[in-house]
Coordinates of C-alpha atoms and ligand atoms in Angstrom, one line a residue:
X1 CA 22.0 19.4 39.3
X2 CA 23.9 20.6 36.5
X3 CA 23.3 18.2 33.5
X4 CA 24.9 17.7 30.2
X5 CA 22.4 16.4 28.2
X6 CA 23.5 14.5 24.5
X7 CA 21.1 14.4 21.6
X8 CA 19.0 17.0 23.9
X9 CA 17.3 18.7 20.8
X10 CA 16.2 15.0 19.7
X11 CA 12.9 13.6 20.0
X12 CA 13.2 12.3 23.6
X13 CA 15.7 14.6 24.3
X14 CA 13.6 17.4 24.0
X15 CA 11.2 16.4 26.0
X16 CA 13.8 15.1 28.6
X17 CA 15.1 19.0 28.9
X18 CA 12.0 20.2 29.7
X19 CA 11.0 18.1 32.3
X20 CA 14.8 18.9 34.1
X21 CA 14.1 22.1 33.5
X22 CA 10.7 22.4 35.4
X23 CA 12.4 20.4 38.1
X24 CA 14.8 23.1 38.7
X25 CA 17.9 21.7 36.7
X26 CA 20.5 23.3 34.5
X27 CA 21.0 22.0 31.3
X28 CA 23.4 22.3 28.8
X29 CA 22.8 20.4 25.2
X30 CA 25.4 18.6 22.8
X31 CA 23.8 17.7 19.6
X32 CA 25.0 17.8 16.3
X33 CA 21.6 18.5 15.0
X34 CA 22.2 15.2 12.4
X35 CA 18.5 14.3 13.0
X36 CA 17.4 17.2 14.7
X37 CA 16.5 20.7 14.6
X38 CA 17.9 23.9 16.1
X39 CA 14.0 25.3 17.1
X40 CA 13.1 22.4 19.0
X41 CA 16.0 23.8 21.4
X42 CA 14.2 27.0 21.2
X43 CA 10.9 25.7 22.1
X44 CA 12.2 24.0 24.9
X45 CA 13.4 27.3 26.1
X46 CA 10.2 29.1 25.0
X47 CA 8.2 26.3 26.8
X48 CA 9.8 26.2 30.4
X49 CA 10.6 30.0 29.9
X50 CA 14.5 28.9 30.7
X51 CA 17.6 29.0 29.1
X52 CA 19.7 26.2 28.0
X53 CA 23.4 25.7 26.6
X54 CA 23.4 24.8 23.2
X55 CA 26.6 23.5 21.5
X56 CA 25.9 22.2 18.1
X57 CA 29.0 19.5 18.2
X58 CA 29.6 16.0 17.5
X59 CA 30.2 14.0 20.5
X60 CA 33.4 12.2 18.3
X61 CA 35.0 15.7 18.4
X62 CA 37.7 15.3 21.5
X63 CA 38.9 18.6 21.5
X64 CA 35.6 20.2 21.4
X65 CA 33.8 17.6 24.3
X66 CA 36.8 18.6 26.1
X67 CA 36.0 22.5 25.6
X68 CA 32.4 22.2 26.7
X69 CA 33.4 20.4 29.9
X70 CA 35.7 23.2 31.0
X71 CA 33.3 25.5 30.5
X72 CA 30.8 23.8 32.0
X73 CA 30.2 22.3 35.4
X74 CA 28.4 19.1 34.6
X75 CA 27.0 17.0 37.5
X76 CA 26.3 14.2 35.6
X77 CA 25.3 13.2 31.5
X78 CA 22.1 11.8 30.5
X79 CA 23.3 10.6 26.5
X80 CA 20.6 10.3 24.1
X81 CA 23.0 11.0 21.3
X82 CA 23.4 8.6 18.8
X83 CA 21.3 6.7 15.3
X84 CA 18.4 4.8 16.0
X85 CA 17.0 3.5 12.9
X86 CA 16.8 -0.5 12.7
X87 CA 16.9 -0.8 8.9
X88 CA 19.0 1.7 8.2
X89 CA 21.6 0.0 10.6
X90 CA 21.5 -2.8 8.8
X91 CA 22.6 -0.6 5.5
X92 CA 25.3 1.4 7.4
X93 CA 26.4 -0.8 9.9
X94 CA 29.7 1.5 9.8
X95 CA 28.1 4.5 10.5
X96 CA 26.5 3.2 13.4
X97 CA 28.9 1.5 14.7
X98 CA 31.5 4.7 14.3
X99 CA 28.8 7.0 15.6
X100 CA 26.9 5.3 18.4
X101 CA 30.2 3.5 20.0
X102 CA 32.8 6.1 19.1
X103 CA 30.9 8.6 20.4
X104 CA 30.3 7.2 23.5
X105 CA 33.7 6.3 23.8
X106 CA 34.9 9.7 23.5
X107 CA 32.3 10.8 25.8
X108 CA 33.1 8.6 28.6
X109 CA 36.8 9.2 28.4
X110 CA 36.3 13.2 29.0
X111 CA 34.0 12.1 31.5
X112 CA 36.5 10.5 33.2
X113 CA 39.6 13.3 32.7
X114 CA 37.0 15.6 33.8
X115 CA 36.2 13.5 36.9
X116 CA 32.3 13.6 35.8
X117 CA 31.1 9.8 37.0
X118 CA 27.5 9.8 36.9
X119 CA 25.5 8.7 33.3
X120 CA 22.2 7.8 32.5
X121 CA 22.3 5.8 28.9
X122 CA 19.5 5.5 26.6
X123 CA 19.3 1.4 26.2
X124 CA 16.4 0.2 24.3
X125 CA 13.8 -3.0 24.6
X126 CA 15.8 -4.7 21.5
X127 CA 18.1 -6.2 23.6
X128 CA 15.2 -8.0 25.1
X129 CA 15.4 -9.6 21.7
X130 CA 12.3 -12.6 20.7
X131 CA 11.8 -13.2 24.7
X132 CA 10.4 -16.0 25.4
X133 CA 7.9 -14.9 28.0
X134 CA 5.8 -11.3 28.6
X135 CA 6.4 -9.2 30.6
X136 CA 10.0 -8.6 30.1
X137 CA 11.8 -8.3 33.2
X138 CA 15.6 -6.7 33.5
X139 CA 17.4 -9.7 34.3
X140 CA 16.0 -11.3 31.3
X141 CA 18.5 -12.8 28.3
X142 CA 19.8 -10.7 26.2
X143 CA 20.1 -10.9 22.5
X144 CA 20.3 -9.0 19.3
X145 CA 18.9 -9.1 15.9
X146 CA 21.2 -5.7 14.1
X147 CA 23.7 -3.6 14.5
X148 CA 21.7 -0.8 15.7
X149 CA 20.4 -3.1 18.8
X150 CA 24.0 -4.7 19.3
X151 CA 25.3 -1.1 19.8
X152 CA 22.8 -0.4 22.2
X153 CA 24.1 -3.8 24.0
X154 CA 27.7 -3.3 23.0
X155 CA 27.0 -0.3 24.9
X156 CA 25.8 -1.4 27.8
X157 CA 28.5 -3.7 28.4
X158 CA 30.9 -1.3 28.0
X159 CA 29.5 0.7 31.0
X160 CA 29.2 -2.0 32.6
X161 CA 33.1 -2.3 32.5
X162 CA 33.5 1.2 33.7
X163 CA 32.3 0.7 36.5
X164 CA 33.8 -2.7 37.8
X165 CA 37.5 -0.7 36.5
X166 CA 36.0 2.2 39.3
X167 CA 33.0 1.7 41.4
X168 CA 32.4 5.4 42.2
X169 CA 30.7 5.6 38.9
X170 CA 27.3 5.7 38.6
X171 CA 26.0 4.1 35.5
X172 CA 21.9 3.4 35.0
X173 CA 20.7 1.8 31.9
X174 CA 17.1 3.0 30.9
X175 CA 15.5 0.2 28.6
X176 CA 12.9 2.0 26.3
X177 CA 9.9 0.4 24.8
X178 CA 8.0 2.4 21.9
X179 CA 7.7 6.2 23.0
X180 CA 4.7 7.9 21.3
X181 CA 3.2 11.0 21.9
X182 CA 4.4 14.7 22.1
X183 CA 4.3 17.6 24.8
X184 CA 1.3 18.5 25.7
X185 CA 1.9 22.0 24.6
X186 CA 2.4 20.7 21.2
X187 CA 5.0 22.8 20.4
X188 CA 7.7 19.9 20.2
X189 CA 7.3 16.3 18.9
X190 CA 8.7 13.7 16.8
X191 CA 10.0 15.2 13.6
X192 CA 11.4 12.4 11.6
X193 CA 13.1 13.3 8.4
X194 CA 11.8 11.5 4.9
X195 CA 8.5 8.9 5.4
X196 CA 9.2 7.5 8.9
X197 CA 9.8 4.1 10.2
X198 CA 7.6 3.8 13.3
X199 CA 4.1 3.2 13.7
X200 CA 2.5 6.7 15.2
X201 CA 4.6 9.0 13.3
X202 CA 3.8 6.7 10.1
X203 CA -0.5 7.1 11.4
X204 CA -0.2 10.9 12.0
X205 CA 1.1 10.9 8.2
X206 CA -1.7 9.3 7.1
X207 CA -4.1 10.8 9.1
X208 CA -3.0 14.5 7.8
X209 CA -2.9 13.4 4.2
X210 CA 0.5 13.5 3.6
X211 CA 0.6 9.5 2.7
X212 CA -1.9 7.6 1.5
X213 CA -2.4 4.9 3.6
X214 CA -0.9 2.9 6.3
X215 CA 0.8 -0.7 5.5
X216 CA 0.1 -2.9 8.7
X217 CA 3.3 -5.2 8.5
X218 CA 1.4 -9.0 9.3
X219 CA -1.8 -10.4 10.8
X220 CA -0.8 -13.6 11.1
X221 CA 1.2 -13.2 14.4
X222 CA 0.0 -15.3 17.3
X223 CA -2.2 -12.7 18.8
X224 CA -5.8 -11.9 19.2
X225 CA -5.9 -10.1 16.1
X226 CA -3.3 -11.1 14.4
X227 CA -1.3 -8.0 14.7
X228 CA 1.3 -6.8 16.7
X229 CA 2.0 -6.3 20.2
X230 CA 4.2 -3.5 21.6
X231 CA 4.2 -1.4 25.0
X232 CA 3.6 2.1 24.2
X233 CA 4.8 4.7 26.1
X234 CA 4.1 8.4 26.7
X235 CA 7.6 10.5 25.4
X236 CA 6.5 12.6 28.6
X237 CA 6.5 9.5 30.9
X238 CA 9.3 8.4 29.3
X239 CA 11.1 11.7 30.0
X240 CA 10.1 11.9 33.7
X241 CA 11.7 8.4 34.2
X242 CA 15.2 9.8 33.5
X243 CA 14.7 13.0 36.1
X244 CA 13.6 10.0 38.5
X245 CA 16.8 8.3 37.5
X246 CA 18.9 11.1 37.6
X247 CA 17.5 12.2 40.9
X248 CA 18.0 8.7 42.5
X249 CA 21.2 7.8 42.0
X250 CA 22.9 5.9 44.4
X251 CA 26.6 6.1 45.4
X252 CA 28.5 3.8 42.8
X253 CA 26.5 0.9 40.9
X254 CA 25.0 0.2 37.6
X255 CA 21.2 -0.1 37.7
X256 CA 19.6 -1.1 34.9
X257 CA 15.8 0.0 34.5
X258 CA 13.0 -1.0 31.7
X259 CA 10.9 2.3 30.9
X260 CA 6.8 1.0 29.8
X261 CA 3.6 1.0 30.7
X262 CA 3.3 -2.7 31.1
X263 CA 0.4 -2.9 28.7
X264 CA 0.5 -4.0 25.0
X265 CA -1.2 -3.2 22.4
X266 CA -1.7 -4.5 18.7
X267 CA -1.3 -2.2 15.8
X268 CA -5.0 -2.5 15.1
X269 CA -5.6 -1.3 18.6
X270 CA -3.3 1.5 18.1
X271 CA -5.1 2.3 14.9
X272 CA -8.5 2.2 16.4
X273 CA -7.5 4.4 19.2
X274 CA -5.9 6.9 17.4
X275 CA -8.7 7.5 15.0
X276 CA -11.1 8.1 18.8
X277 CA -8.4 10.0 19.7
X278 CA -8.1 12.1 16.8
X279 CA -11.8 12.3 15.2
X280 CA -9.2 11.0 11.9
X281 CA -9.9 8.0 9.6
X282 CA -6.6 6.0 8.9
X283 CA -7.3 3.7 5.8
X284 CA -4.5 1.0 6.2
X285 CA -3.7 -2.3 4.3
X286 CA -2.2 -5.3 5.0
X287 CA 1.0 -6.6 4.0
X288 CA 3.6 -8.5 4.6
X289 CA 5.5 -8.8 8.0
X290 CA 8.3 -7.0 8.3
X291 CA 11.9 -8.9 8.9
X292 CA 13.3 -8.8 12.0
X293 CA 9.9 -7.4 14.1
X294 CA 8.8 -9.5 16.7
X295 CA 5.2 -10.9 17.2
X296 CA 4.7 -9.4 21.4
X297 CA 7.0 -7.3 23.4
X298 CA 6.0 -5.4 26.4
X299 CA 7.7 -4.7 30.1
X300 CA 7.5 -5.5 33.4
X301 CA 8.5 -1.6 34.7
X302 CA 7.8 -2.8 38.4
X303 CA 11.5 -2.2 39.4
X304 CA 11.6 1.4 38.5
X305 CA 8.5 2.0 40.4
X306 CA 9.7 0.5 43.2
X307 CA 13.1 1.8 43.2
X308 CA 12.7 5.4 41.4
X309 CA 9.4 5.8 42.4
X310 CA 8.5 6.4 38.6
X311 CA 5.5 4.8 36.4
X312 CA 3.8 5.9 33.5
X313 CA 1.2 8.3 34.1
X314 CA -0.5 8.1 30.2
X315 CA -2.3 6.2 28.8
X316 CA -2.9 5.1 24.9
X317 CA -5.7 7.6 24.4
X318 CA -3.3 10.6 25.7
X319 CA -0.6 9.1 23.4
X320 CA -2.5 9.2 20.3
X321 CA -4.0 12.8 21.2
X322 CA -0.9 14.3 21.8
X323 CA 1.2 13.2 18.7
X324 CA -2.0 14.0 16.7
X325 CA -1.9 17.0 18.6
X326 CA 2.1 17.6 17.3
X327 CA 1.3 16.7 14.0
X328 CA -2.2 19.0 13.1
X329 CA -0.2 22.8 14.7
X330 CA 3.3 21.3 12.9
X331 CA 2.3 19.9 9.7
X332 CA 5.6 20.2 8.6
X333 CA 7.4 19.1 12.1
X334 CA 10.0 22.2 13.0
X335 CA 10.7 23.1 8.8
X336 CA 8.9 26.8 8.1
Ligands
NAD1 P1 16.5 11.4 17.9 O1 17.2 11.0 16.6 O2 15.4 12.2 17.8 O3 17.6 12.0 18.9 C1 19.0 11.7 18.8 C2 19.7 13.0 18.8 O4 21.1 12.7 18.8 C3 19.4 13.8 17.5 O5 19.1 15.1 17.9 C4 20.7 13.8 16.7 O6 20.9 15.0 16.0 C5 21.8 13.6 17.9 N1 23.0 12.9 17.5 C6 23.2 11.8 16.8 N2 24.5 11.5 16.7 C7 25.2 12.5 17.3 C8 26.5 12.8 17.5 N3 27.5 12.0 17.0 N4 26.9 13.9 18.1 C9 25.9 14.7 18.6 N5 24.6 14.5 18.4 C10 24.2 13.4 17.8 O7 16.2 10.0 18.6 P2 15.3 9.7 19.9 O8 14.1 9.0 19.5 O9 15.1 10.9 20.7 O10 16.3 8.7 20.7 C11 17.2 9.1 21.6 C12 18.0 7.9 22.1 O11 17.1 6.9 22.6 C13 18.8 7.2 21.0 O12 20.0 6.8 21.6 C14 17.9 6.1 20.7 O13 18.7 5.0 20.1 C15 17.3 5.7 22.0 N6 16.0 5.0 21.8 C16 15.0 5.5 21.1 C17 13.8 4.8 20.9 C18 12.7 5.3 20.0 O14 11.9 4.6 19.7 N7 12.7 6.6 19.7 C19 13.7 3.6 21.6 C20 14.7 3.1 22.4 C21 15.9 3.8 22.5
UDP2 N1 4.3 -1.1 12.0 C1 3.4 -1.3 11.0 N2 3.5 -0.3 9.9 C2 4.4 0.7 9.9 C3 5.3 0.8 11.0 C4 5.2 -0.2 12.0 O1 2.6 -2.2 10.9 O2 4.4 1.4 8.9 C5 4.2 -2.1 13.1 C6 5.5 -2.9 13.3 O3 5.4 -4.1 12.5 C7 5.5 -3.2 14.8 C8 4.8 -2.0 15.4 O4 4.1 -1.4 14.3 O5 4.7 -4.3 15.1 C9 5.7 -1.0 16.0 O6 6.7 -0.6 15.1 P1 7.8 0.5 15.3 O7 8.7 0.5 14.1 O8 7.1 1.8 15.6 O9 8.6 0.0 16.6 P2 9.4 -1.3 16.9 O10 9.5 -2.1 15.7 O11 10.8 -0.7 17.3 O12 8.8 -2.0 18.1

């Protein structure tokens, strides 16, 4: 298939590109490169020994969306594109808003003059909000804590609409939970910009040297230890699930799909296997929880194996290795 892919140079992106790629796939990427760099398009390239499309555009801009779908014969859109950070939305609720819905908006209205019905959406596990039970299941409740989580849901229900207004579209809704990890090749990985927000990327700081010491938000939660609990997931697993989703498309429908493991683990776990993993010490402190993060999340991803035929393949120990991997050959993520 021939496959537009938004946000493509971006972290799961990336990764998402190559595994189309290997599958046979054409892929074209739009990204505006706002939290991303040119080579990791390169190394995608230099990785699957393919080319790609590269238009560095903002999915807002109409006229040139419209440009790259004349030129291009797209199949269908898989649309990472878009800003993901939870604090920050809560800064520049605007901004996200303006970005993350606009965009899509514009997207899916080109899509549709273009006759292009087929999208896979990068939903997340936030609007899984504080569930009351684990394992989270699809037809859970929903709910939402910021604006960068209510975009994601904002989102979904706007697909959601698209398709009732014309059931030939095909509209799946891939729910992440916490991707970690980095190609194997370690030639692309997360590259956050300034001191990152997430756990791993925070770790494999530490671990290099870079920052002194990892601050373990709580460890008074209601778990074993105190800690924690979130359902890792392997950015390579991660990406497979959306060639799976791409591939199995059914004729008209909205499908909605969580993408874990099914496993949780606590941040001291994570901490303790990532020093295994990497042969690393990670000296970390404790301090206060941080607002908004919930004491244990993790999915129930029985409905995409059943139904795609997809489930995580990693495990936390290949997680830790490979972004450790990312981290020691890129020190400095794609920067010179
Ligand atoms: P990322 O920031 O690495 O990738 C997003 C890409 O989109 C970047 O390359 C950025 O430059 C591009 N972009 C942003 N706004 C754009 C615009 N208006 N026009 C064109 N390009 C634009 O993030 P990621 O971790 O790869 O996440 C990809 C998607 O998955 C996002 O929608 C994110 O919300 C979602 N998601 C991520 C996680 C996670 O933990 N990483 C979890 C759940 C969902
Ligand atoms: N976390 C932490 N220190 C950090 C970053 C994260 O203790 O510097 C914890 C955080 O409280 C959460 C887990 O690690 O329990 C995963 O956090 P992350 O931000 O990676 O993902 P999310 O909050 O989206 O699940």
């Amino acid at each position: 298939m021939k496959i537009l892919v938004t946000g493509g140079a971006g972290y799961i992106g990336s990764h998402t590109c190559v595994e189309l790629l290997n599958e046979g796939h054409e892929v074209t990427i739009v990204d505006n490169l706002c939290n991303s760099n040119m080579e990791a398009v390169n190394r995608i390239e230099e990785i699957t020994g393919k080319e790609v499309a590269f238009y560095k555009v903002d999915i807002r801009d109409r006229e040139k969306m419209g440009q790259i779908f004349n030129e291009n014969d797209v199949d269908a859109v898989i649309h990472f594109a878009g800003l993901k950070a939870v604090g920050e939305s809560c800064e520049i609720p605007l901004e996200y808003y303006i970005n993350n819905i606009s965009g899509t908006l514009v997207m899916l209205d080109i899509m549709k003059e273009h006759g292009v019905k087929k999208i896979v959406f990068s939903s997340s596990a936030t609007v899984y909000g504080c569930p009351e039970t684990v394992p989270v299941k699809e037809d859970f409740p929903l709910s939402v804590t910021n604006p960068y989580g209510r975009t994601k849901l904002m989102l979904e229900e706007i697909l959601q609409d698209v398709y009732k207004s014309d059931n030939e579209w095909n509209v799946i809704l891939l729910r992440y939970f916490n991707p970690i990890g980095a190609h194997q090749s370690g030639r692309i990985g997360e590259d956050p910009n300034g001191i990152p927000n997430n756990l791993l990327p925070y770790i494999t700081k530490v671990a290099i040297g870079e920052l002194p010491q990892l601050n373990v938000f709580g460890d008074d939660y209601p778990t074993e230890d105190g800690t924690c609990i979130r359902d890792y997931i392997h950015v390579v697993d991660l990406a497979r699930g959306h060639v799976k989703a791409i591939e199995n498309m059914k004729n008209g429908g909205v499908e909605i799909y969580n993408l874990g493991t099914g496993k949780g683990y606590s941040v001291l776990e994570v901490i303790k296997n990532f020093e295994e993993a990497s042969g690393k010490k990670v000296p970390y402190k404790i301090a206060d929880r941080r607002q908004g993060d919930v004491a244990v999340i993790y999915g129930d991803p029985s409905k995409a194996k059943k139904e795609l035929g997809w489930e995580a393949q990693y495990g936390i120990k290949e997680m830790c290795r490979d972004s450790w991997n990312w981290q020691k050959n890129n020190p400095n993520g794609y920067k010179k």
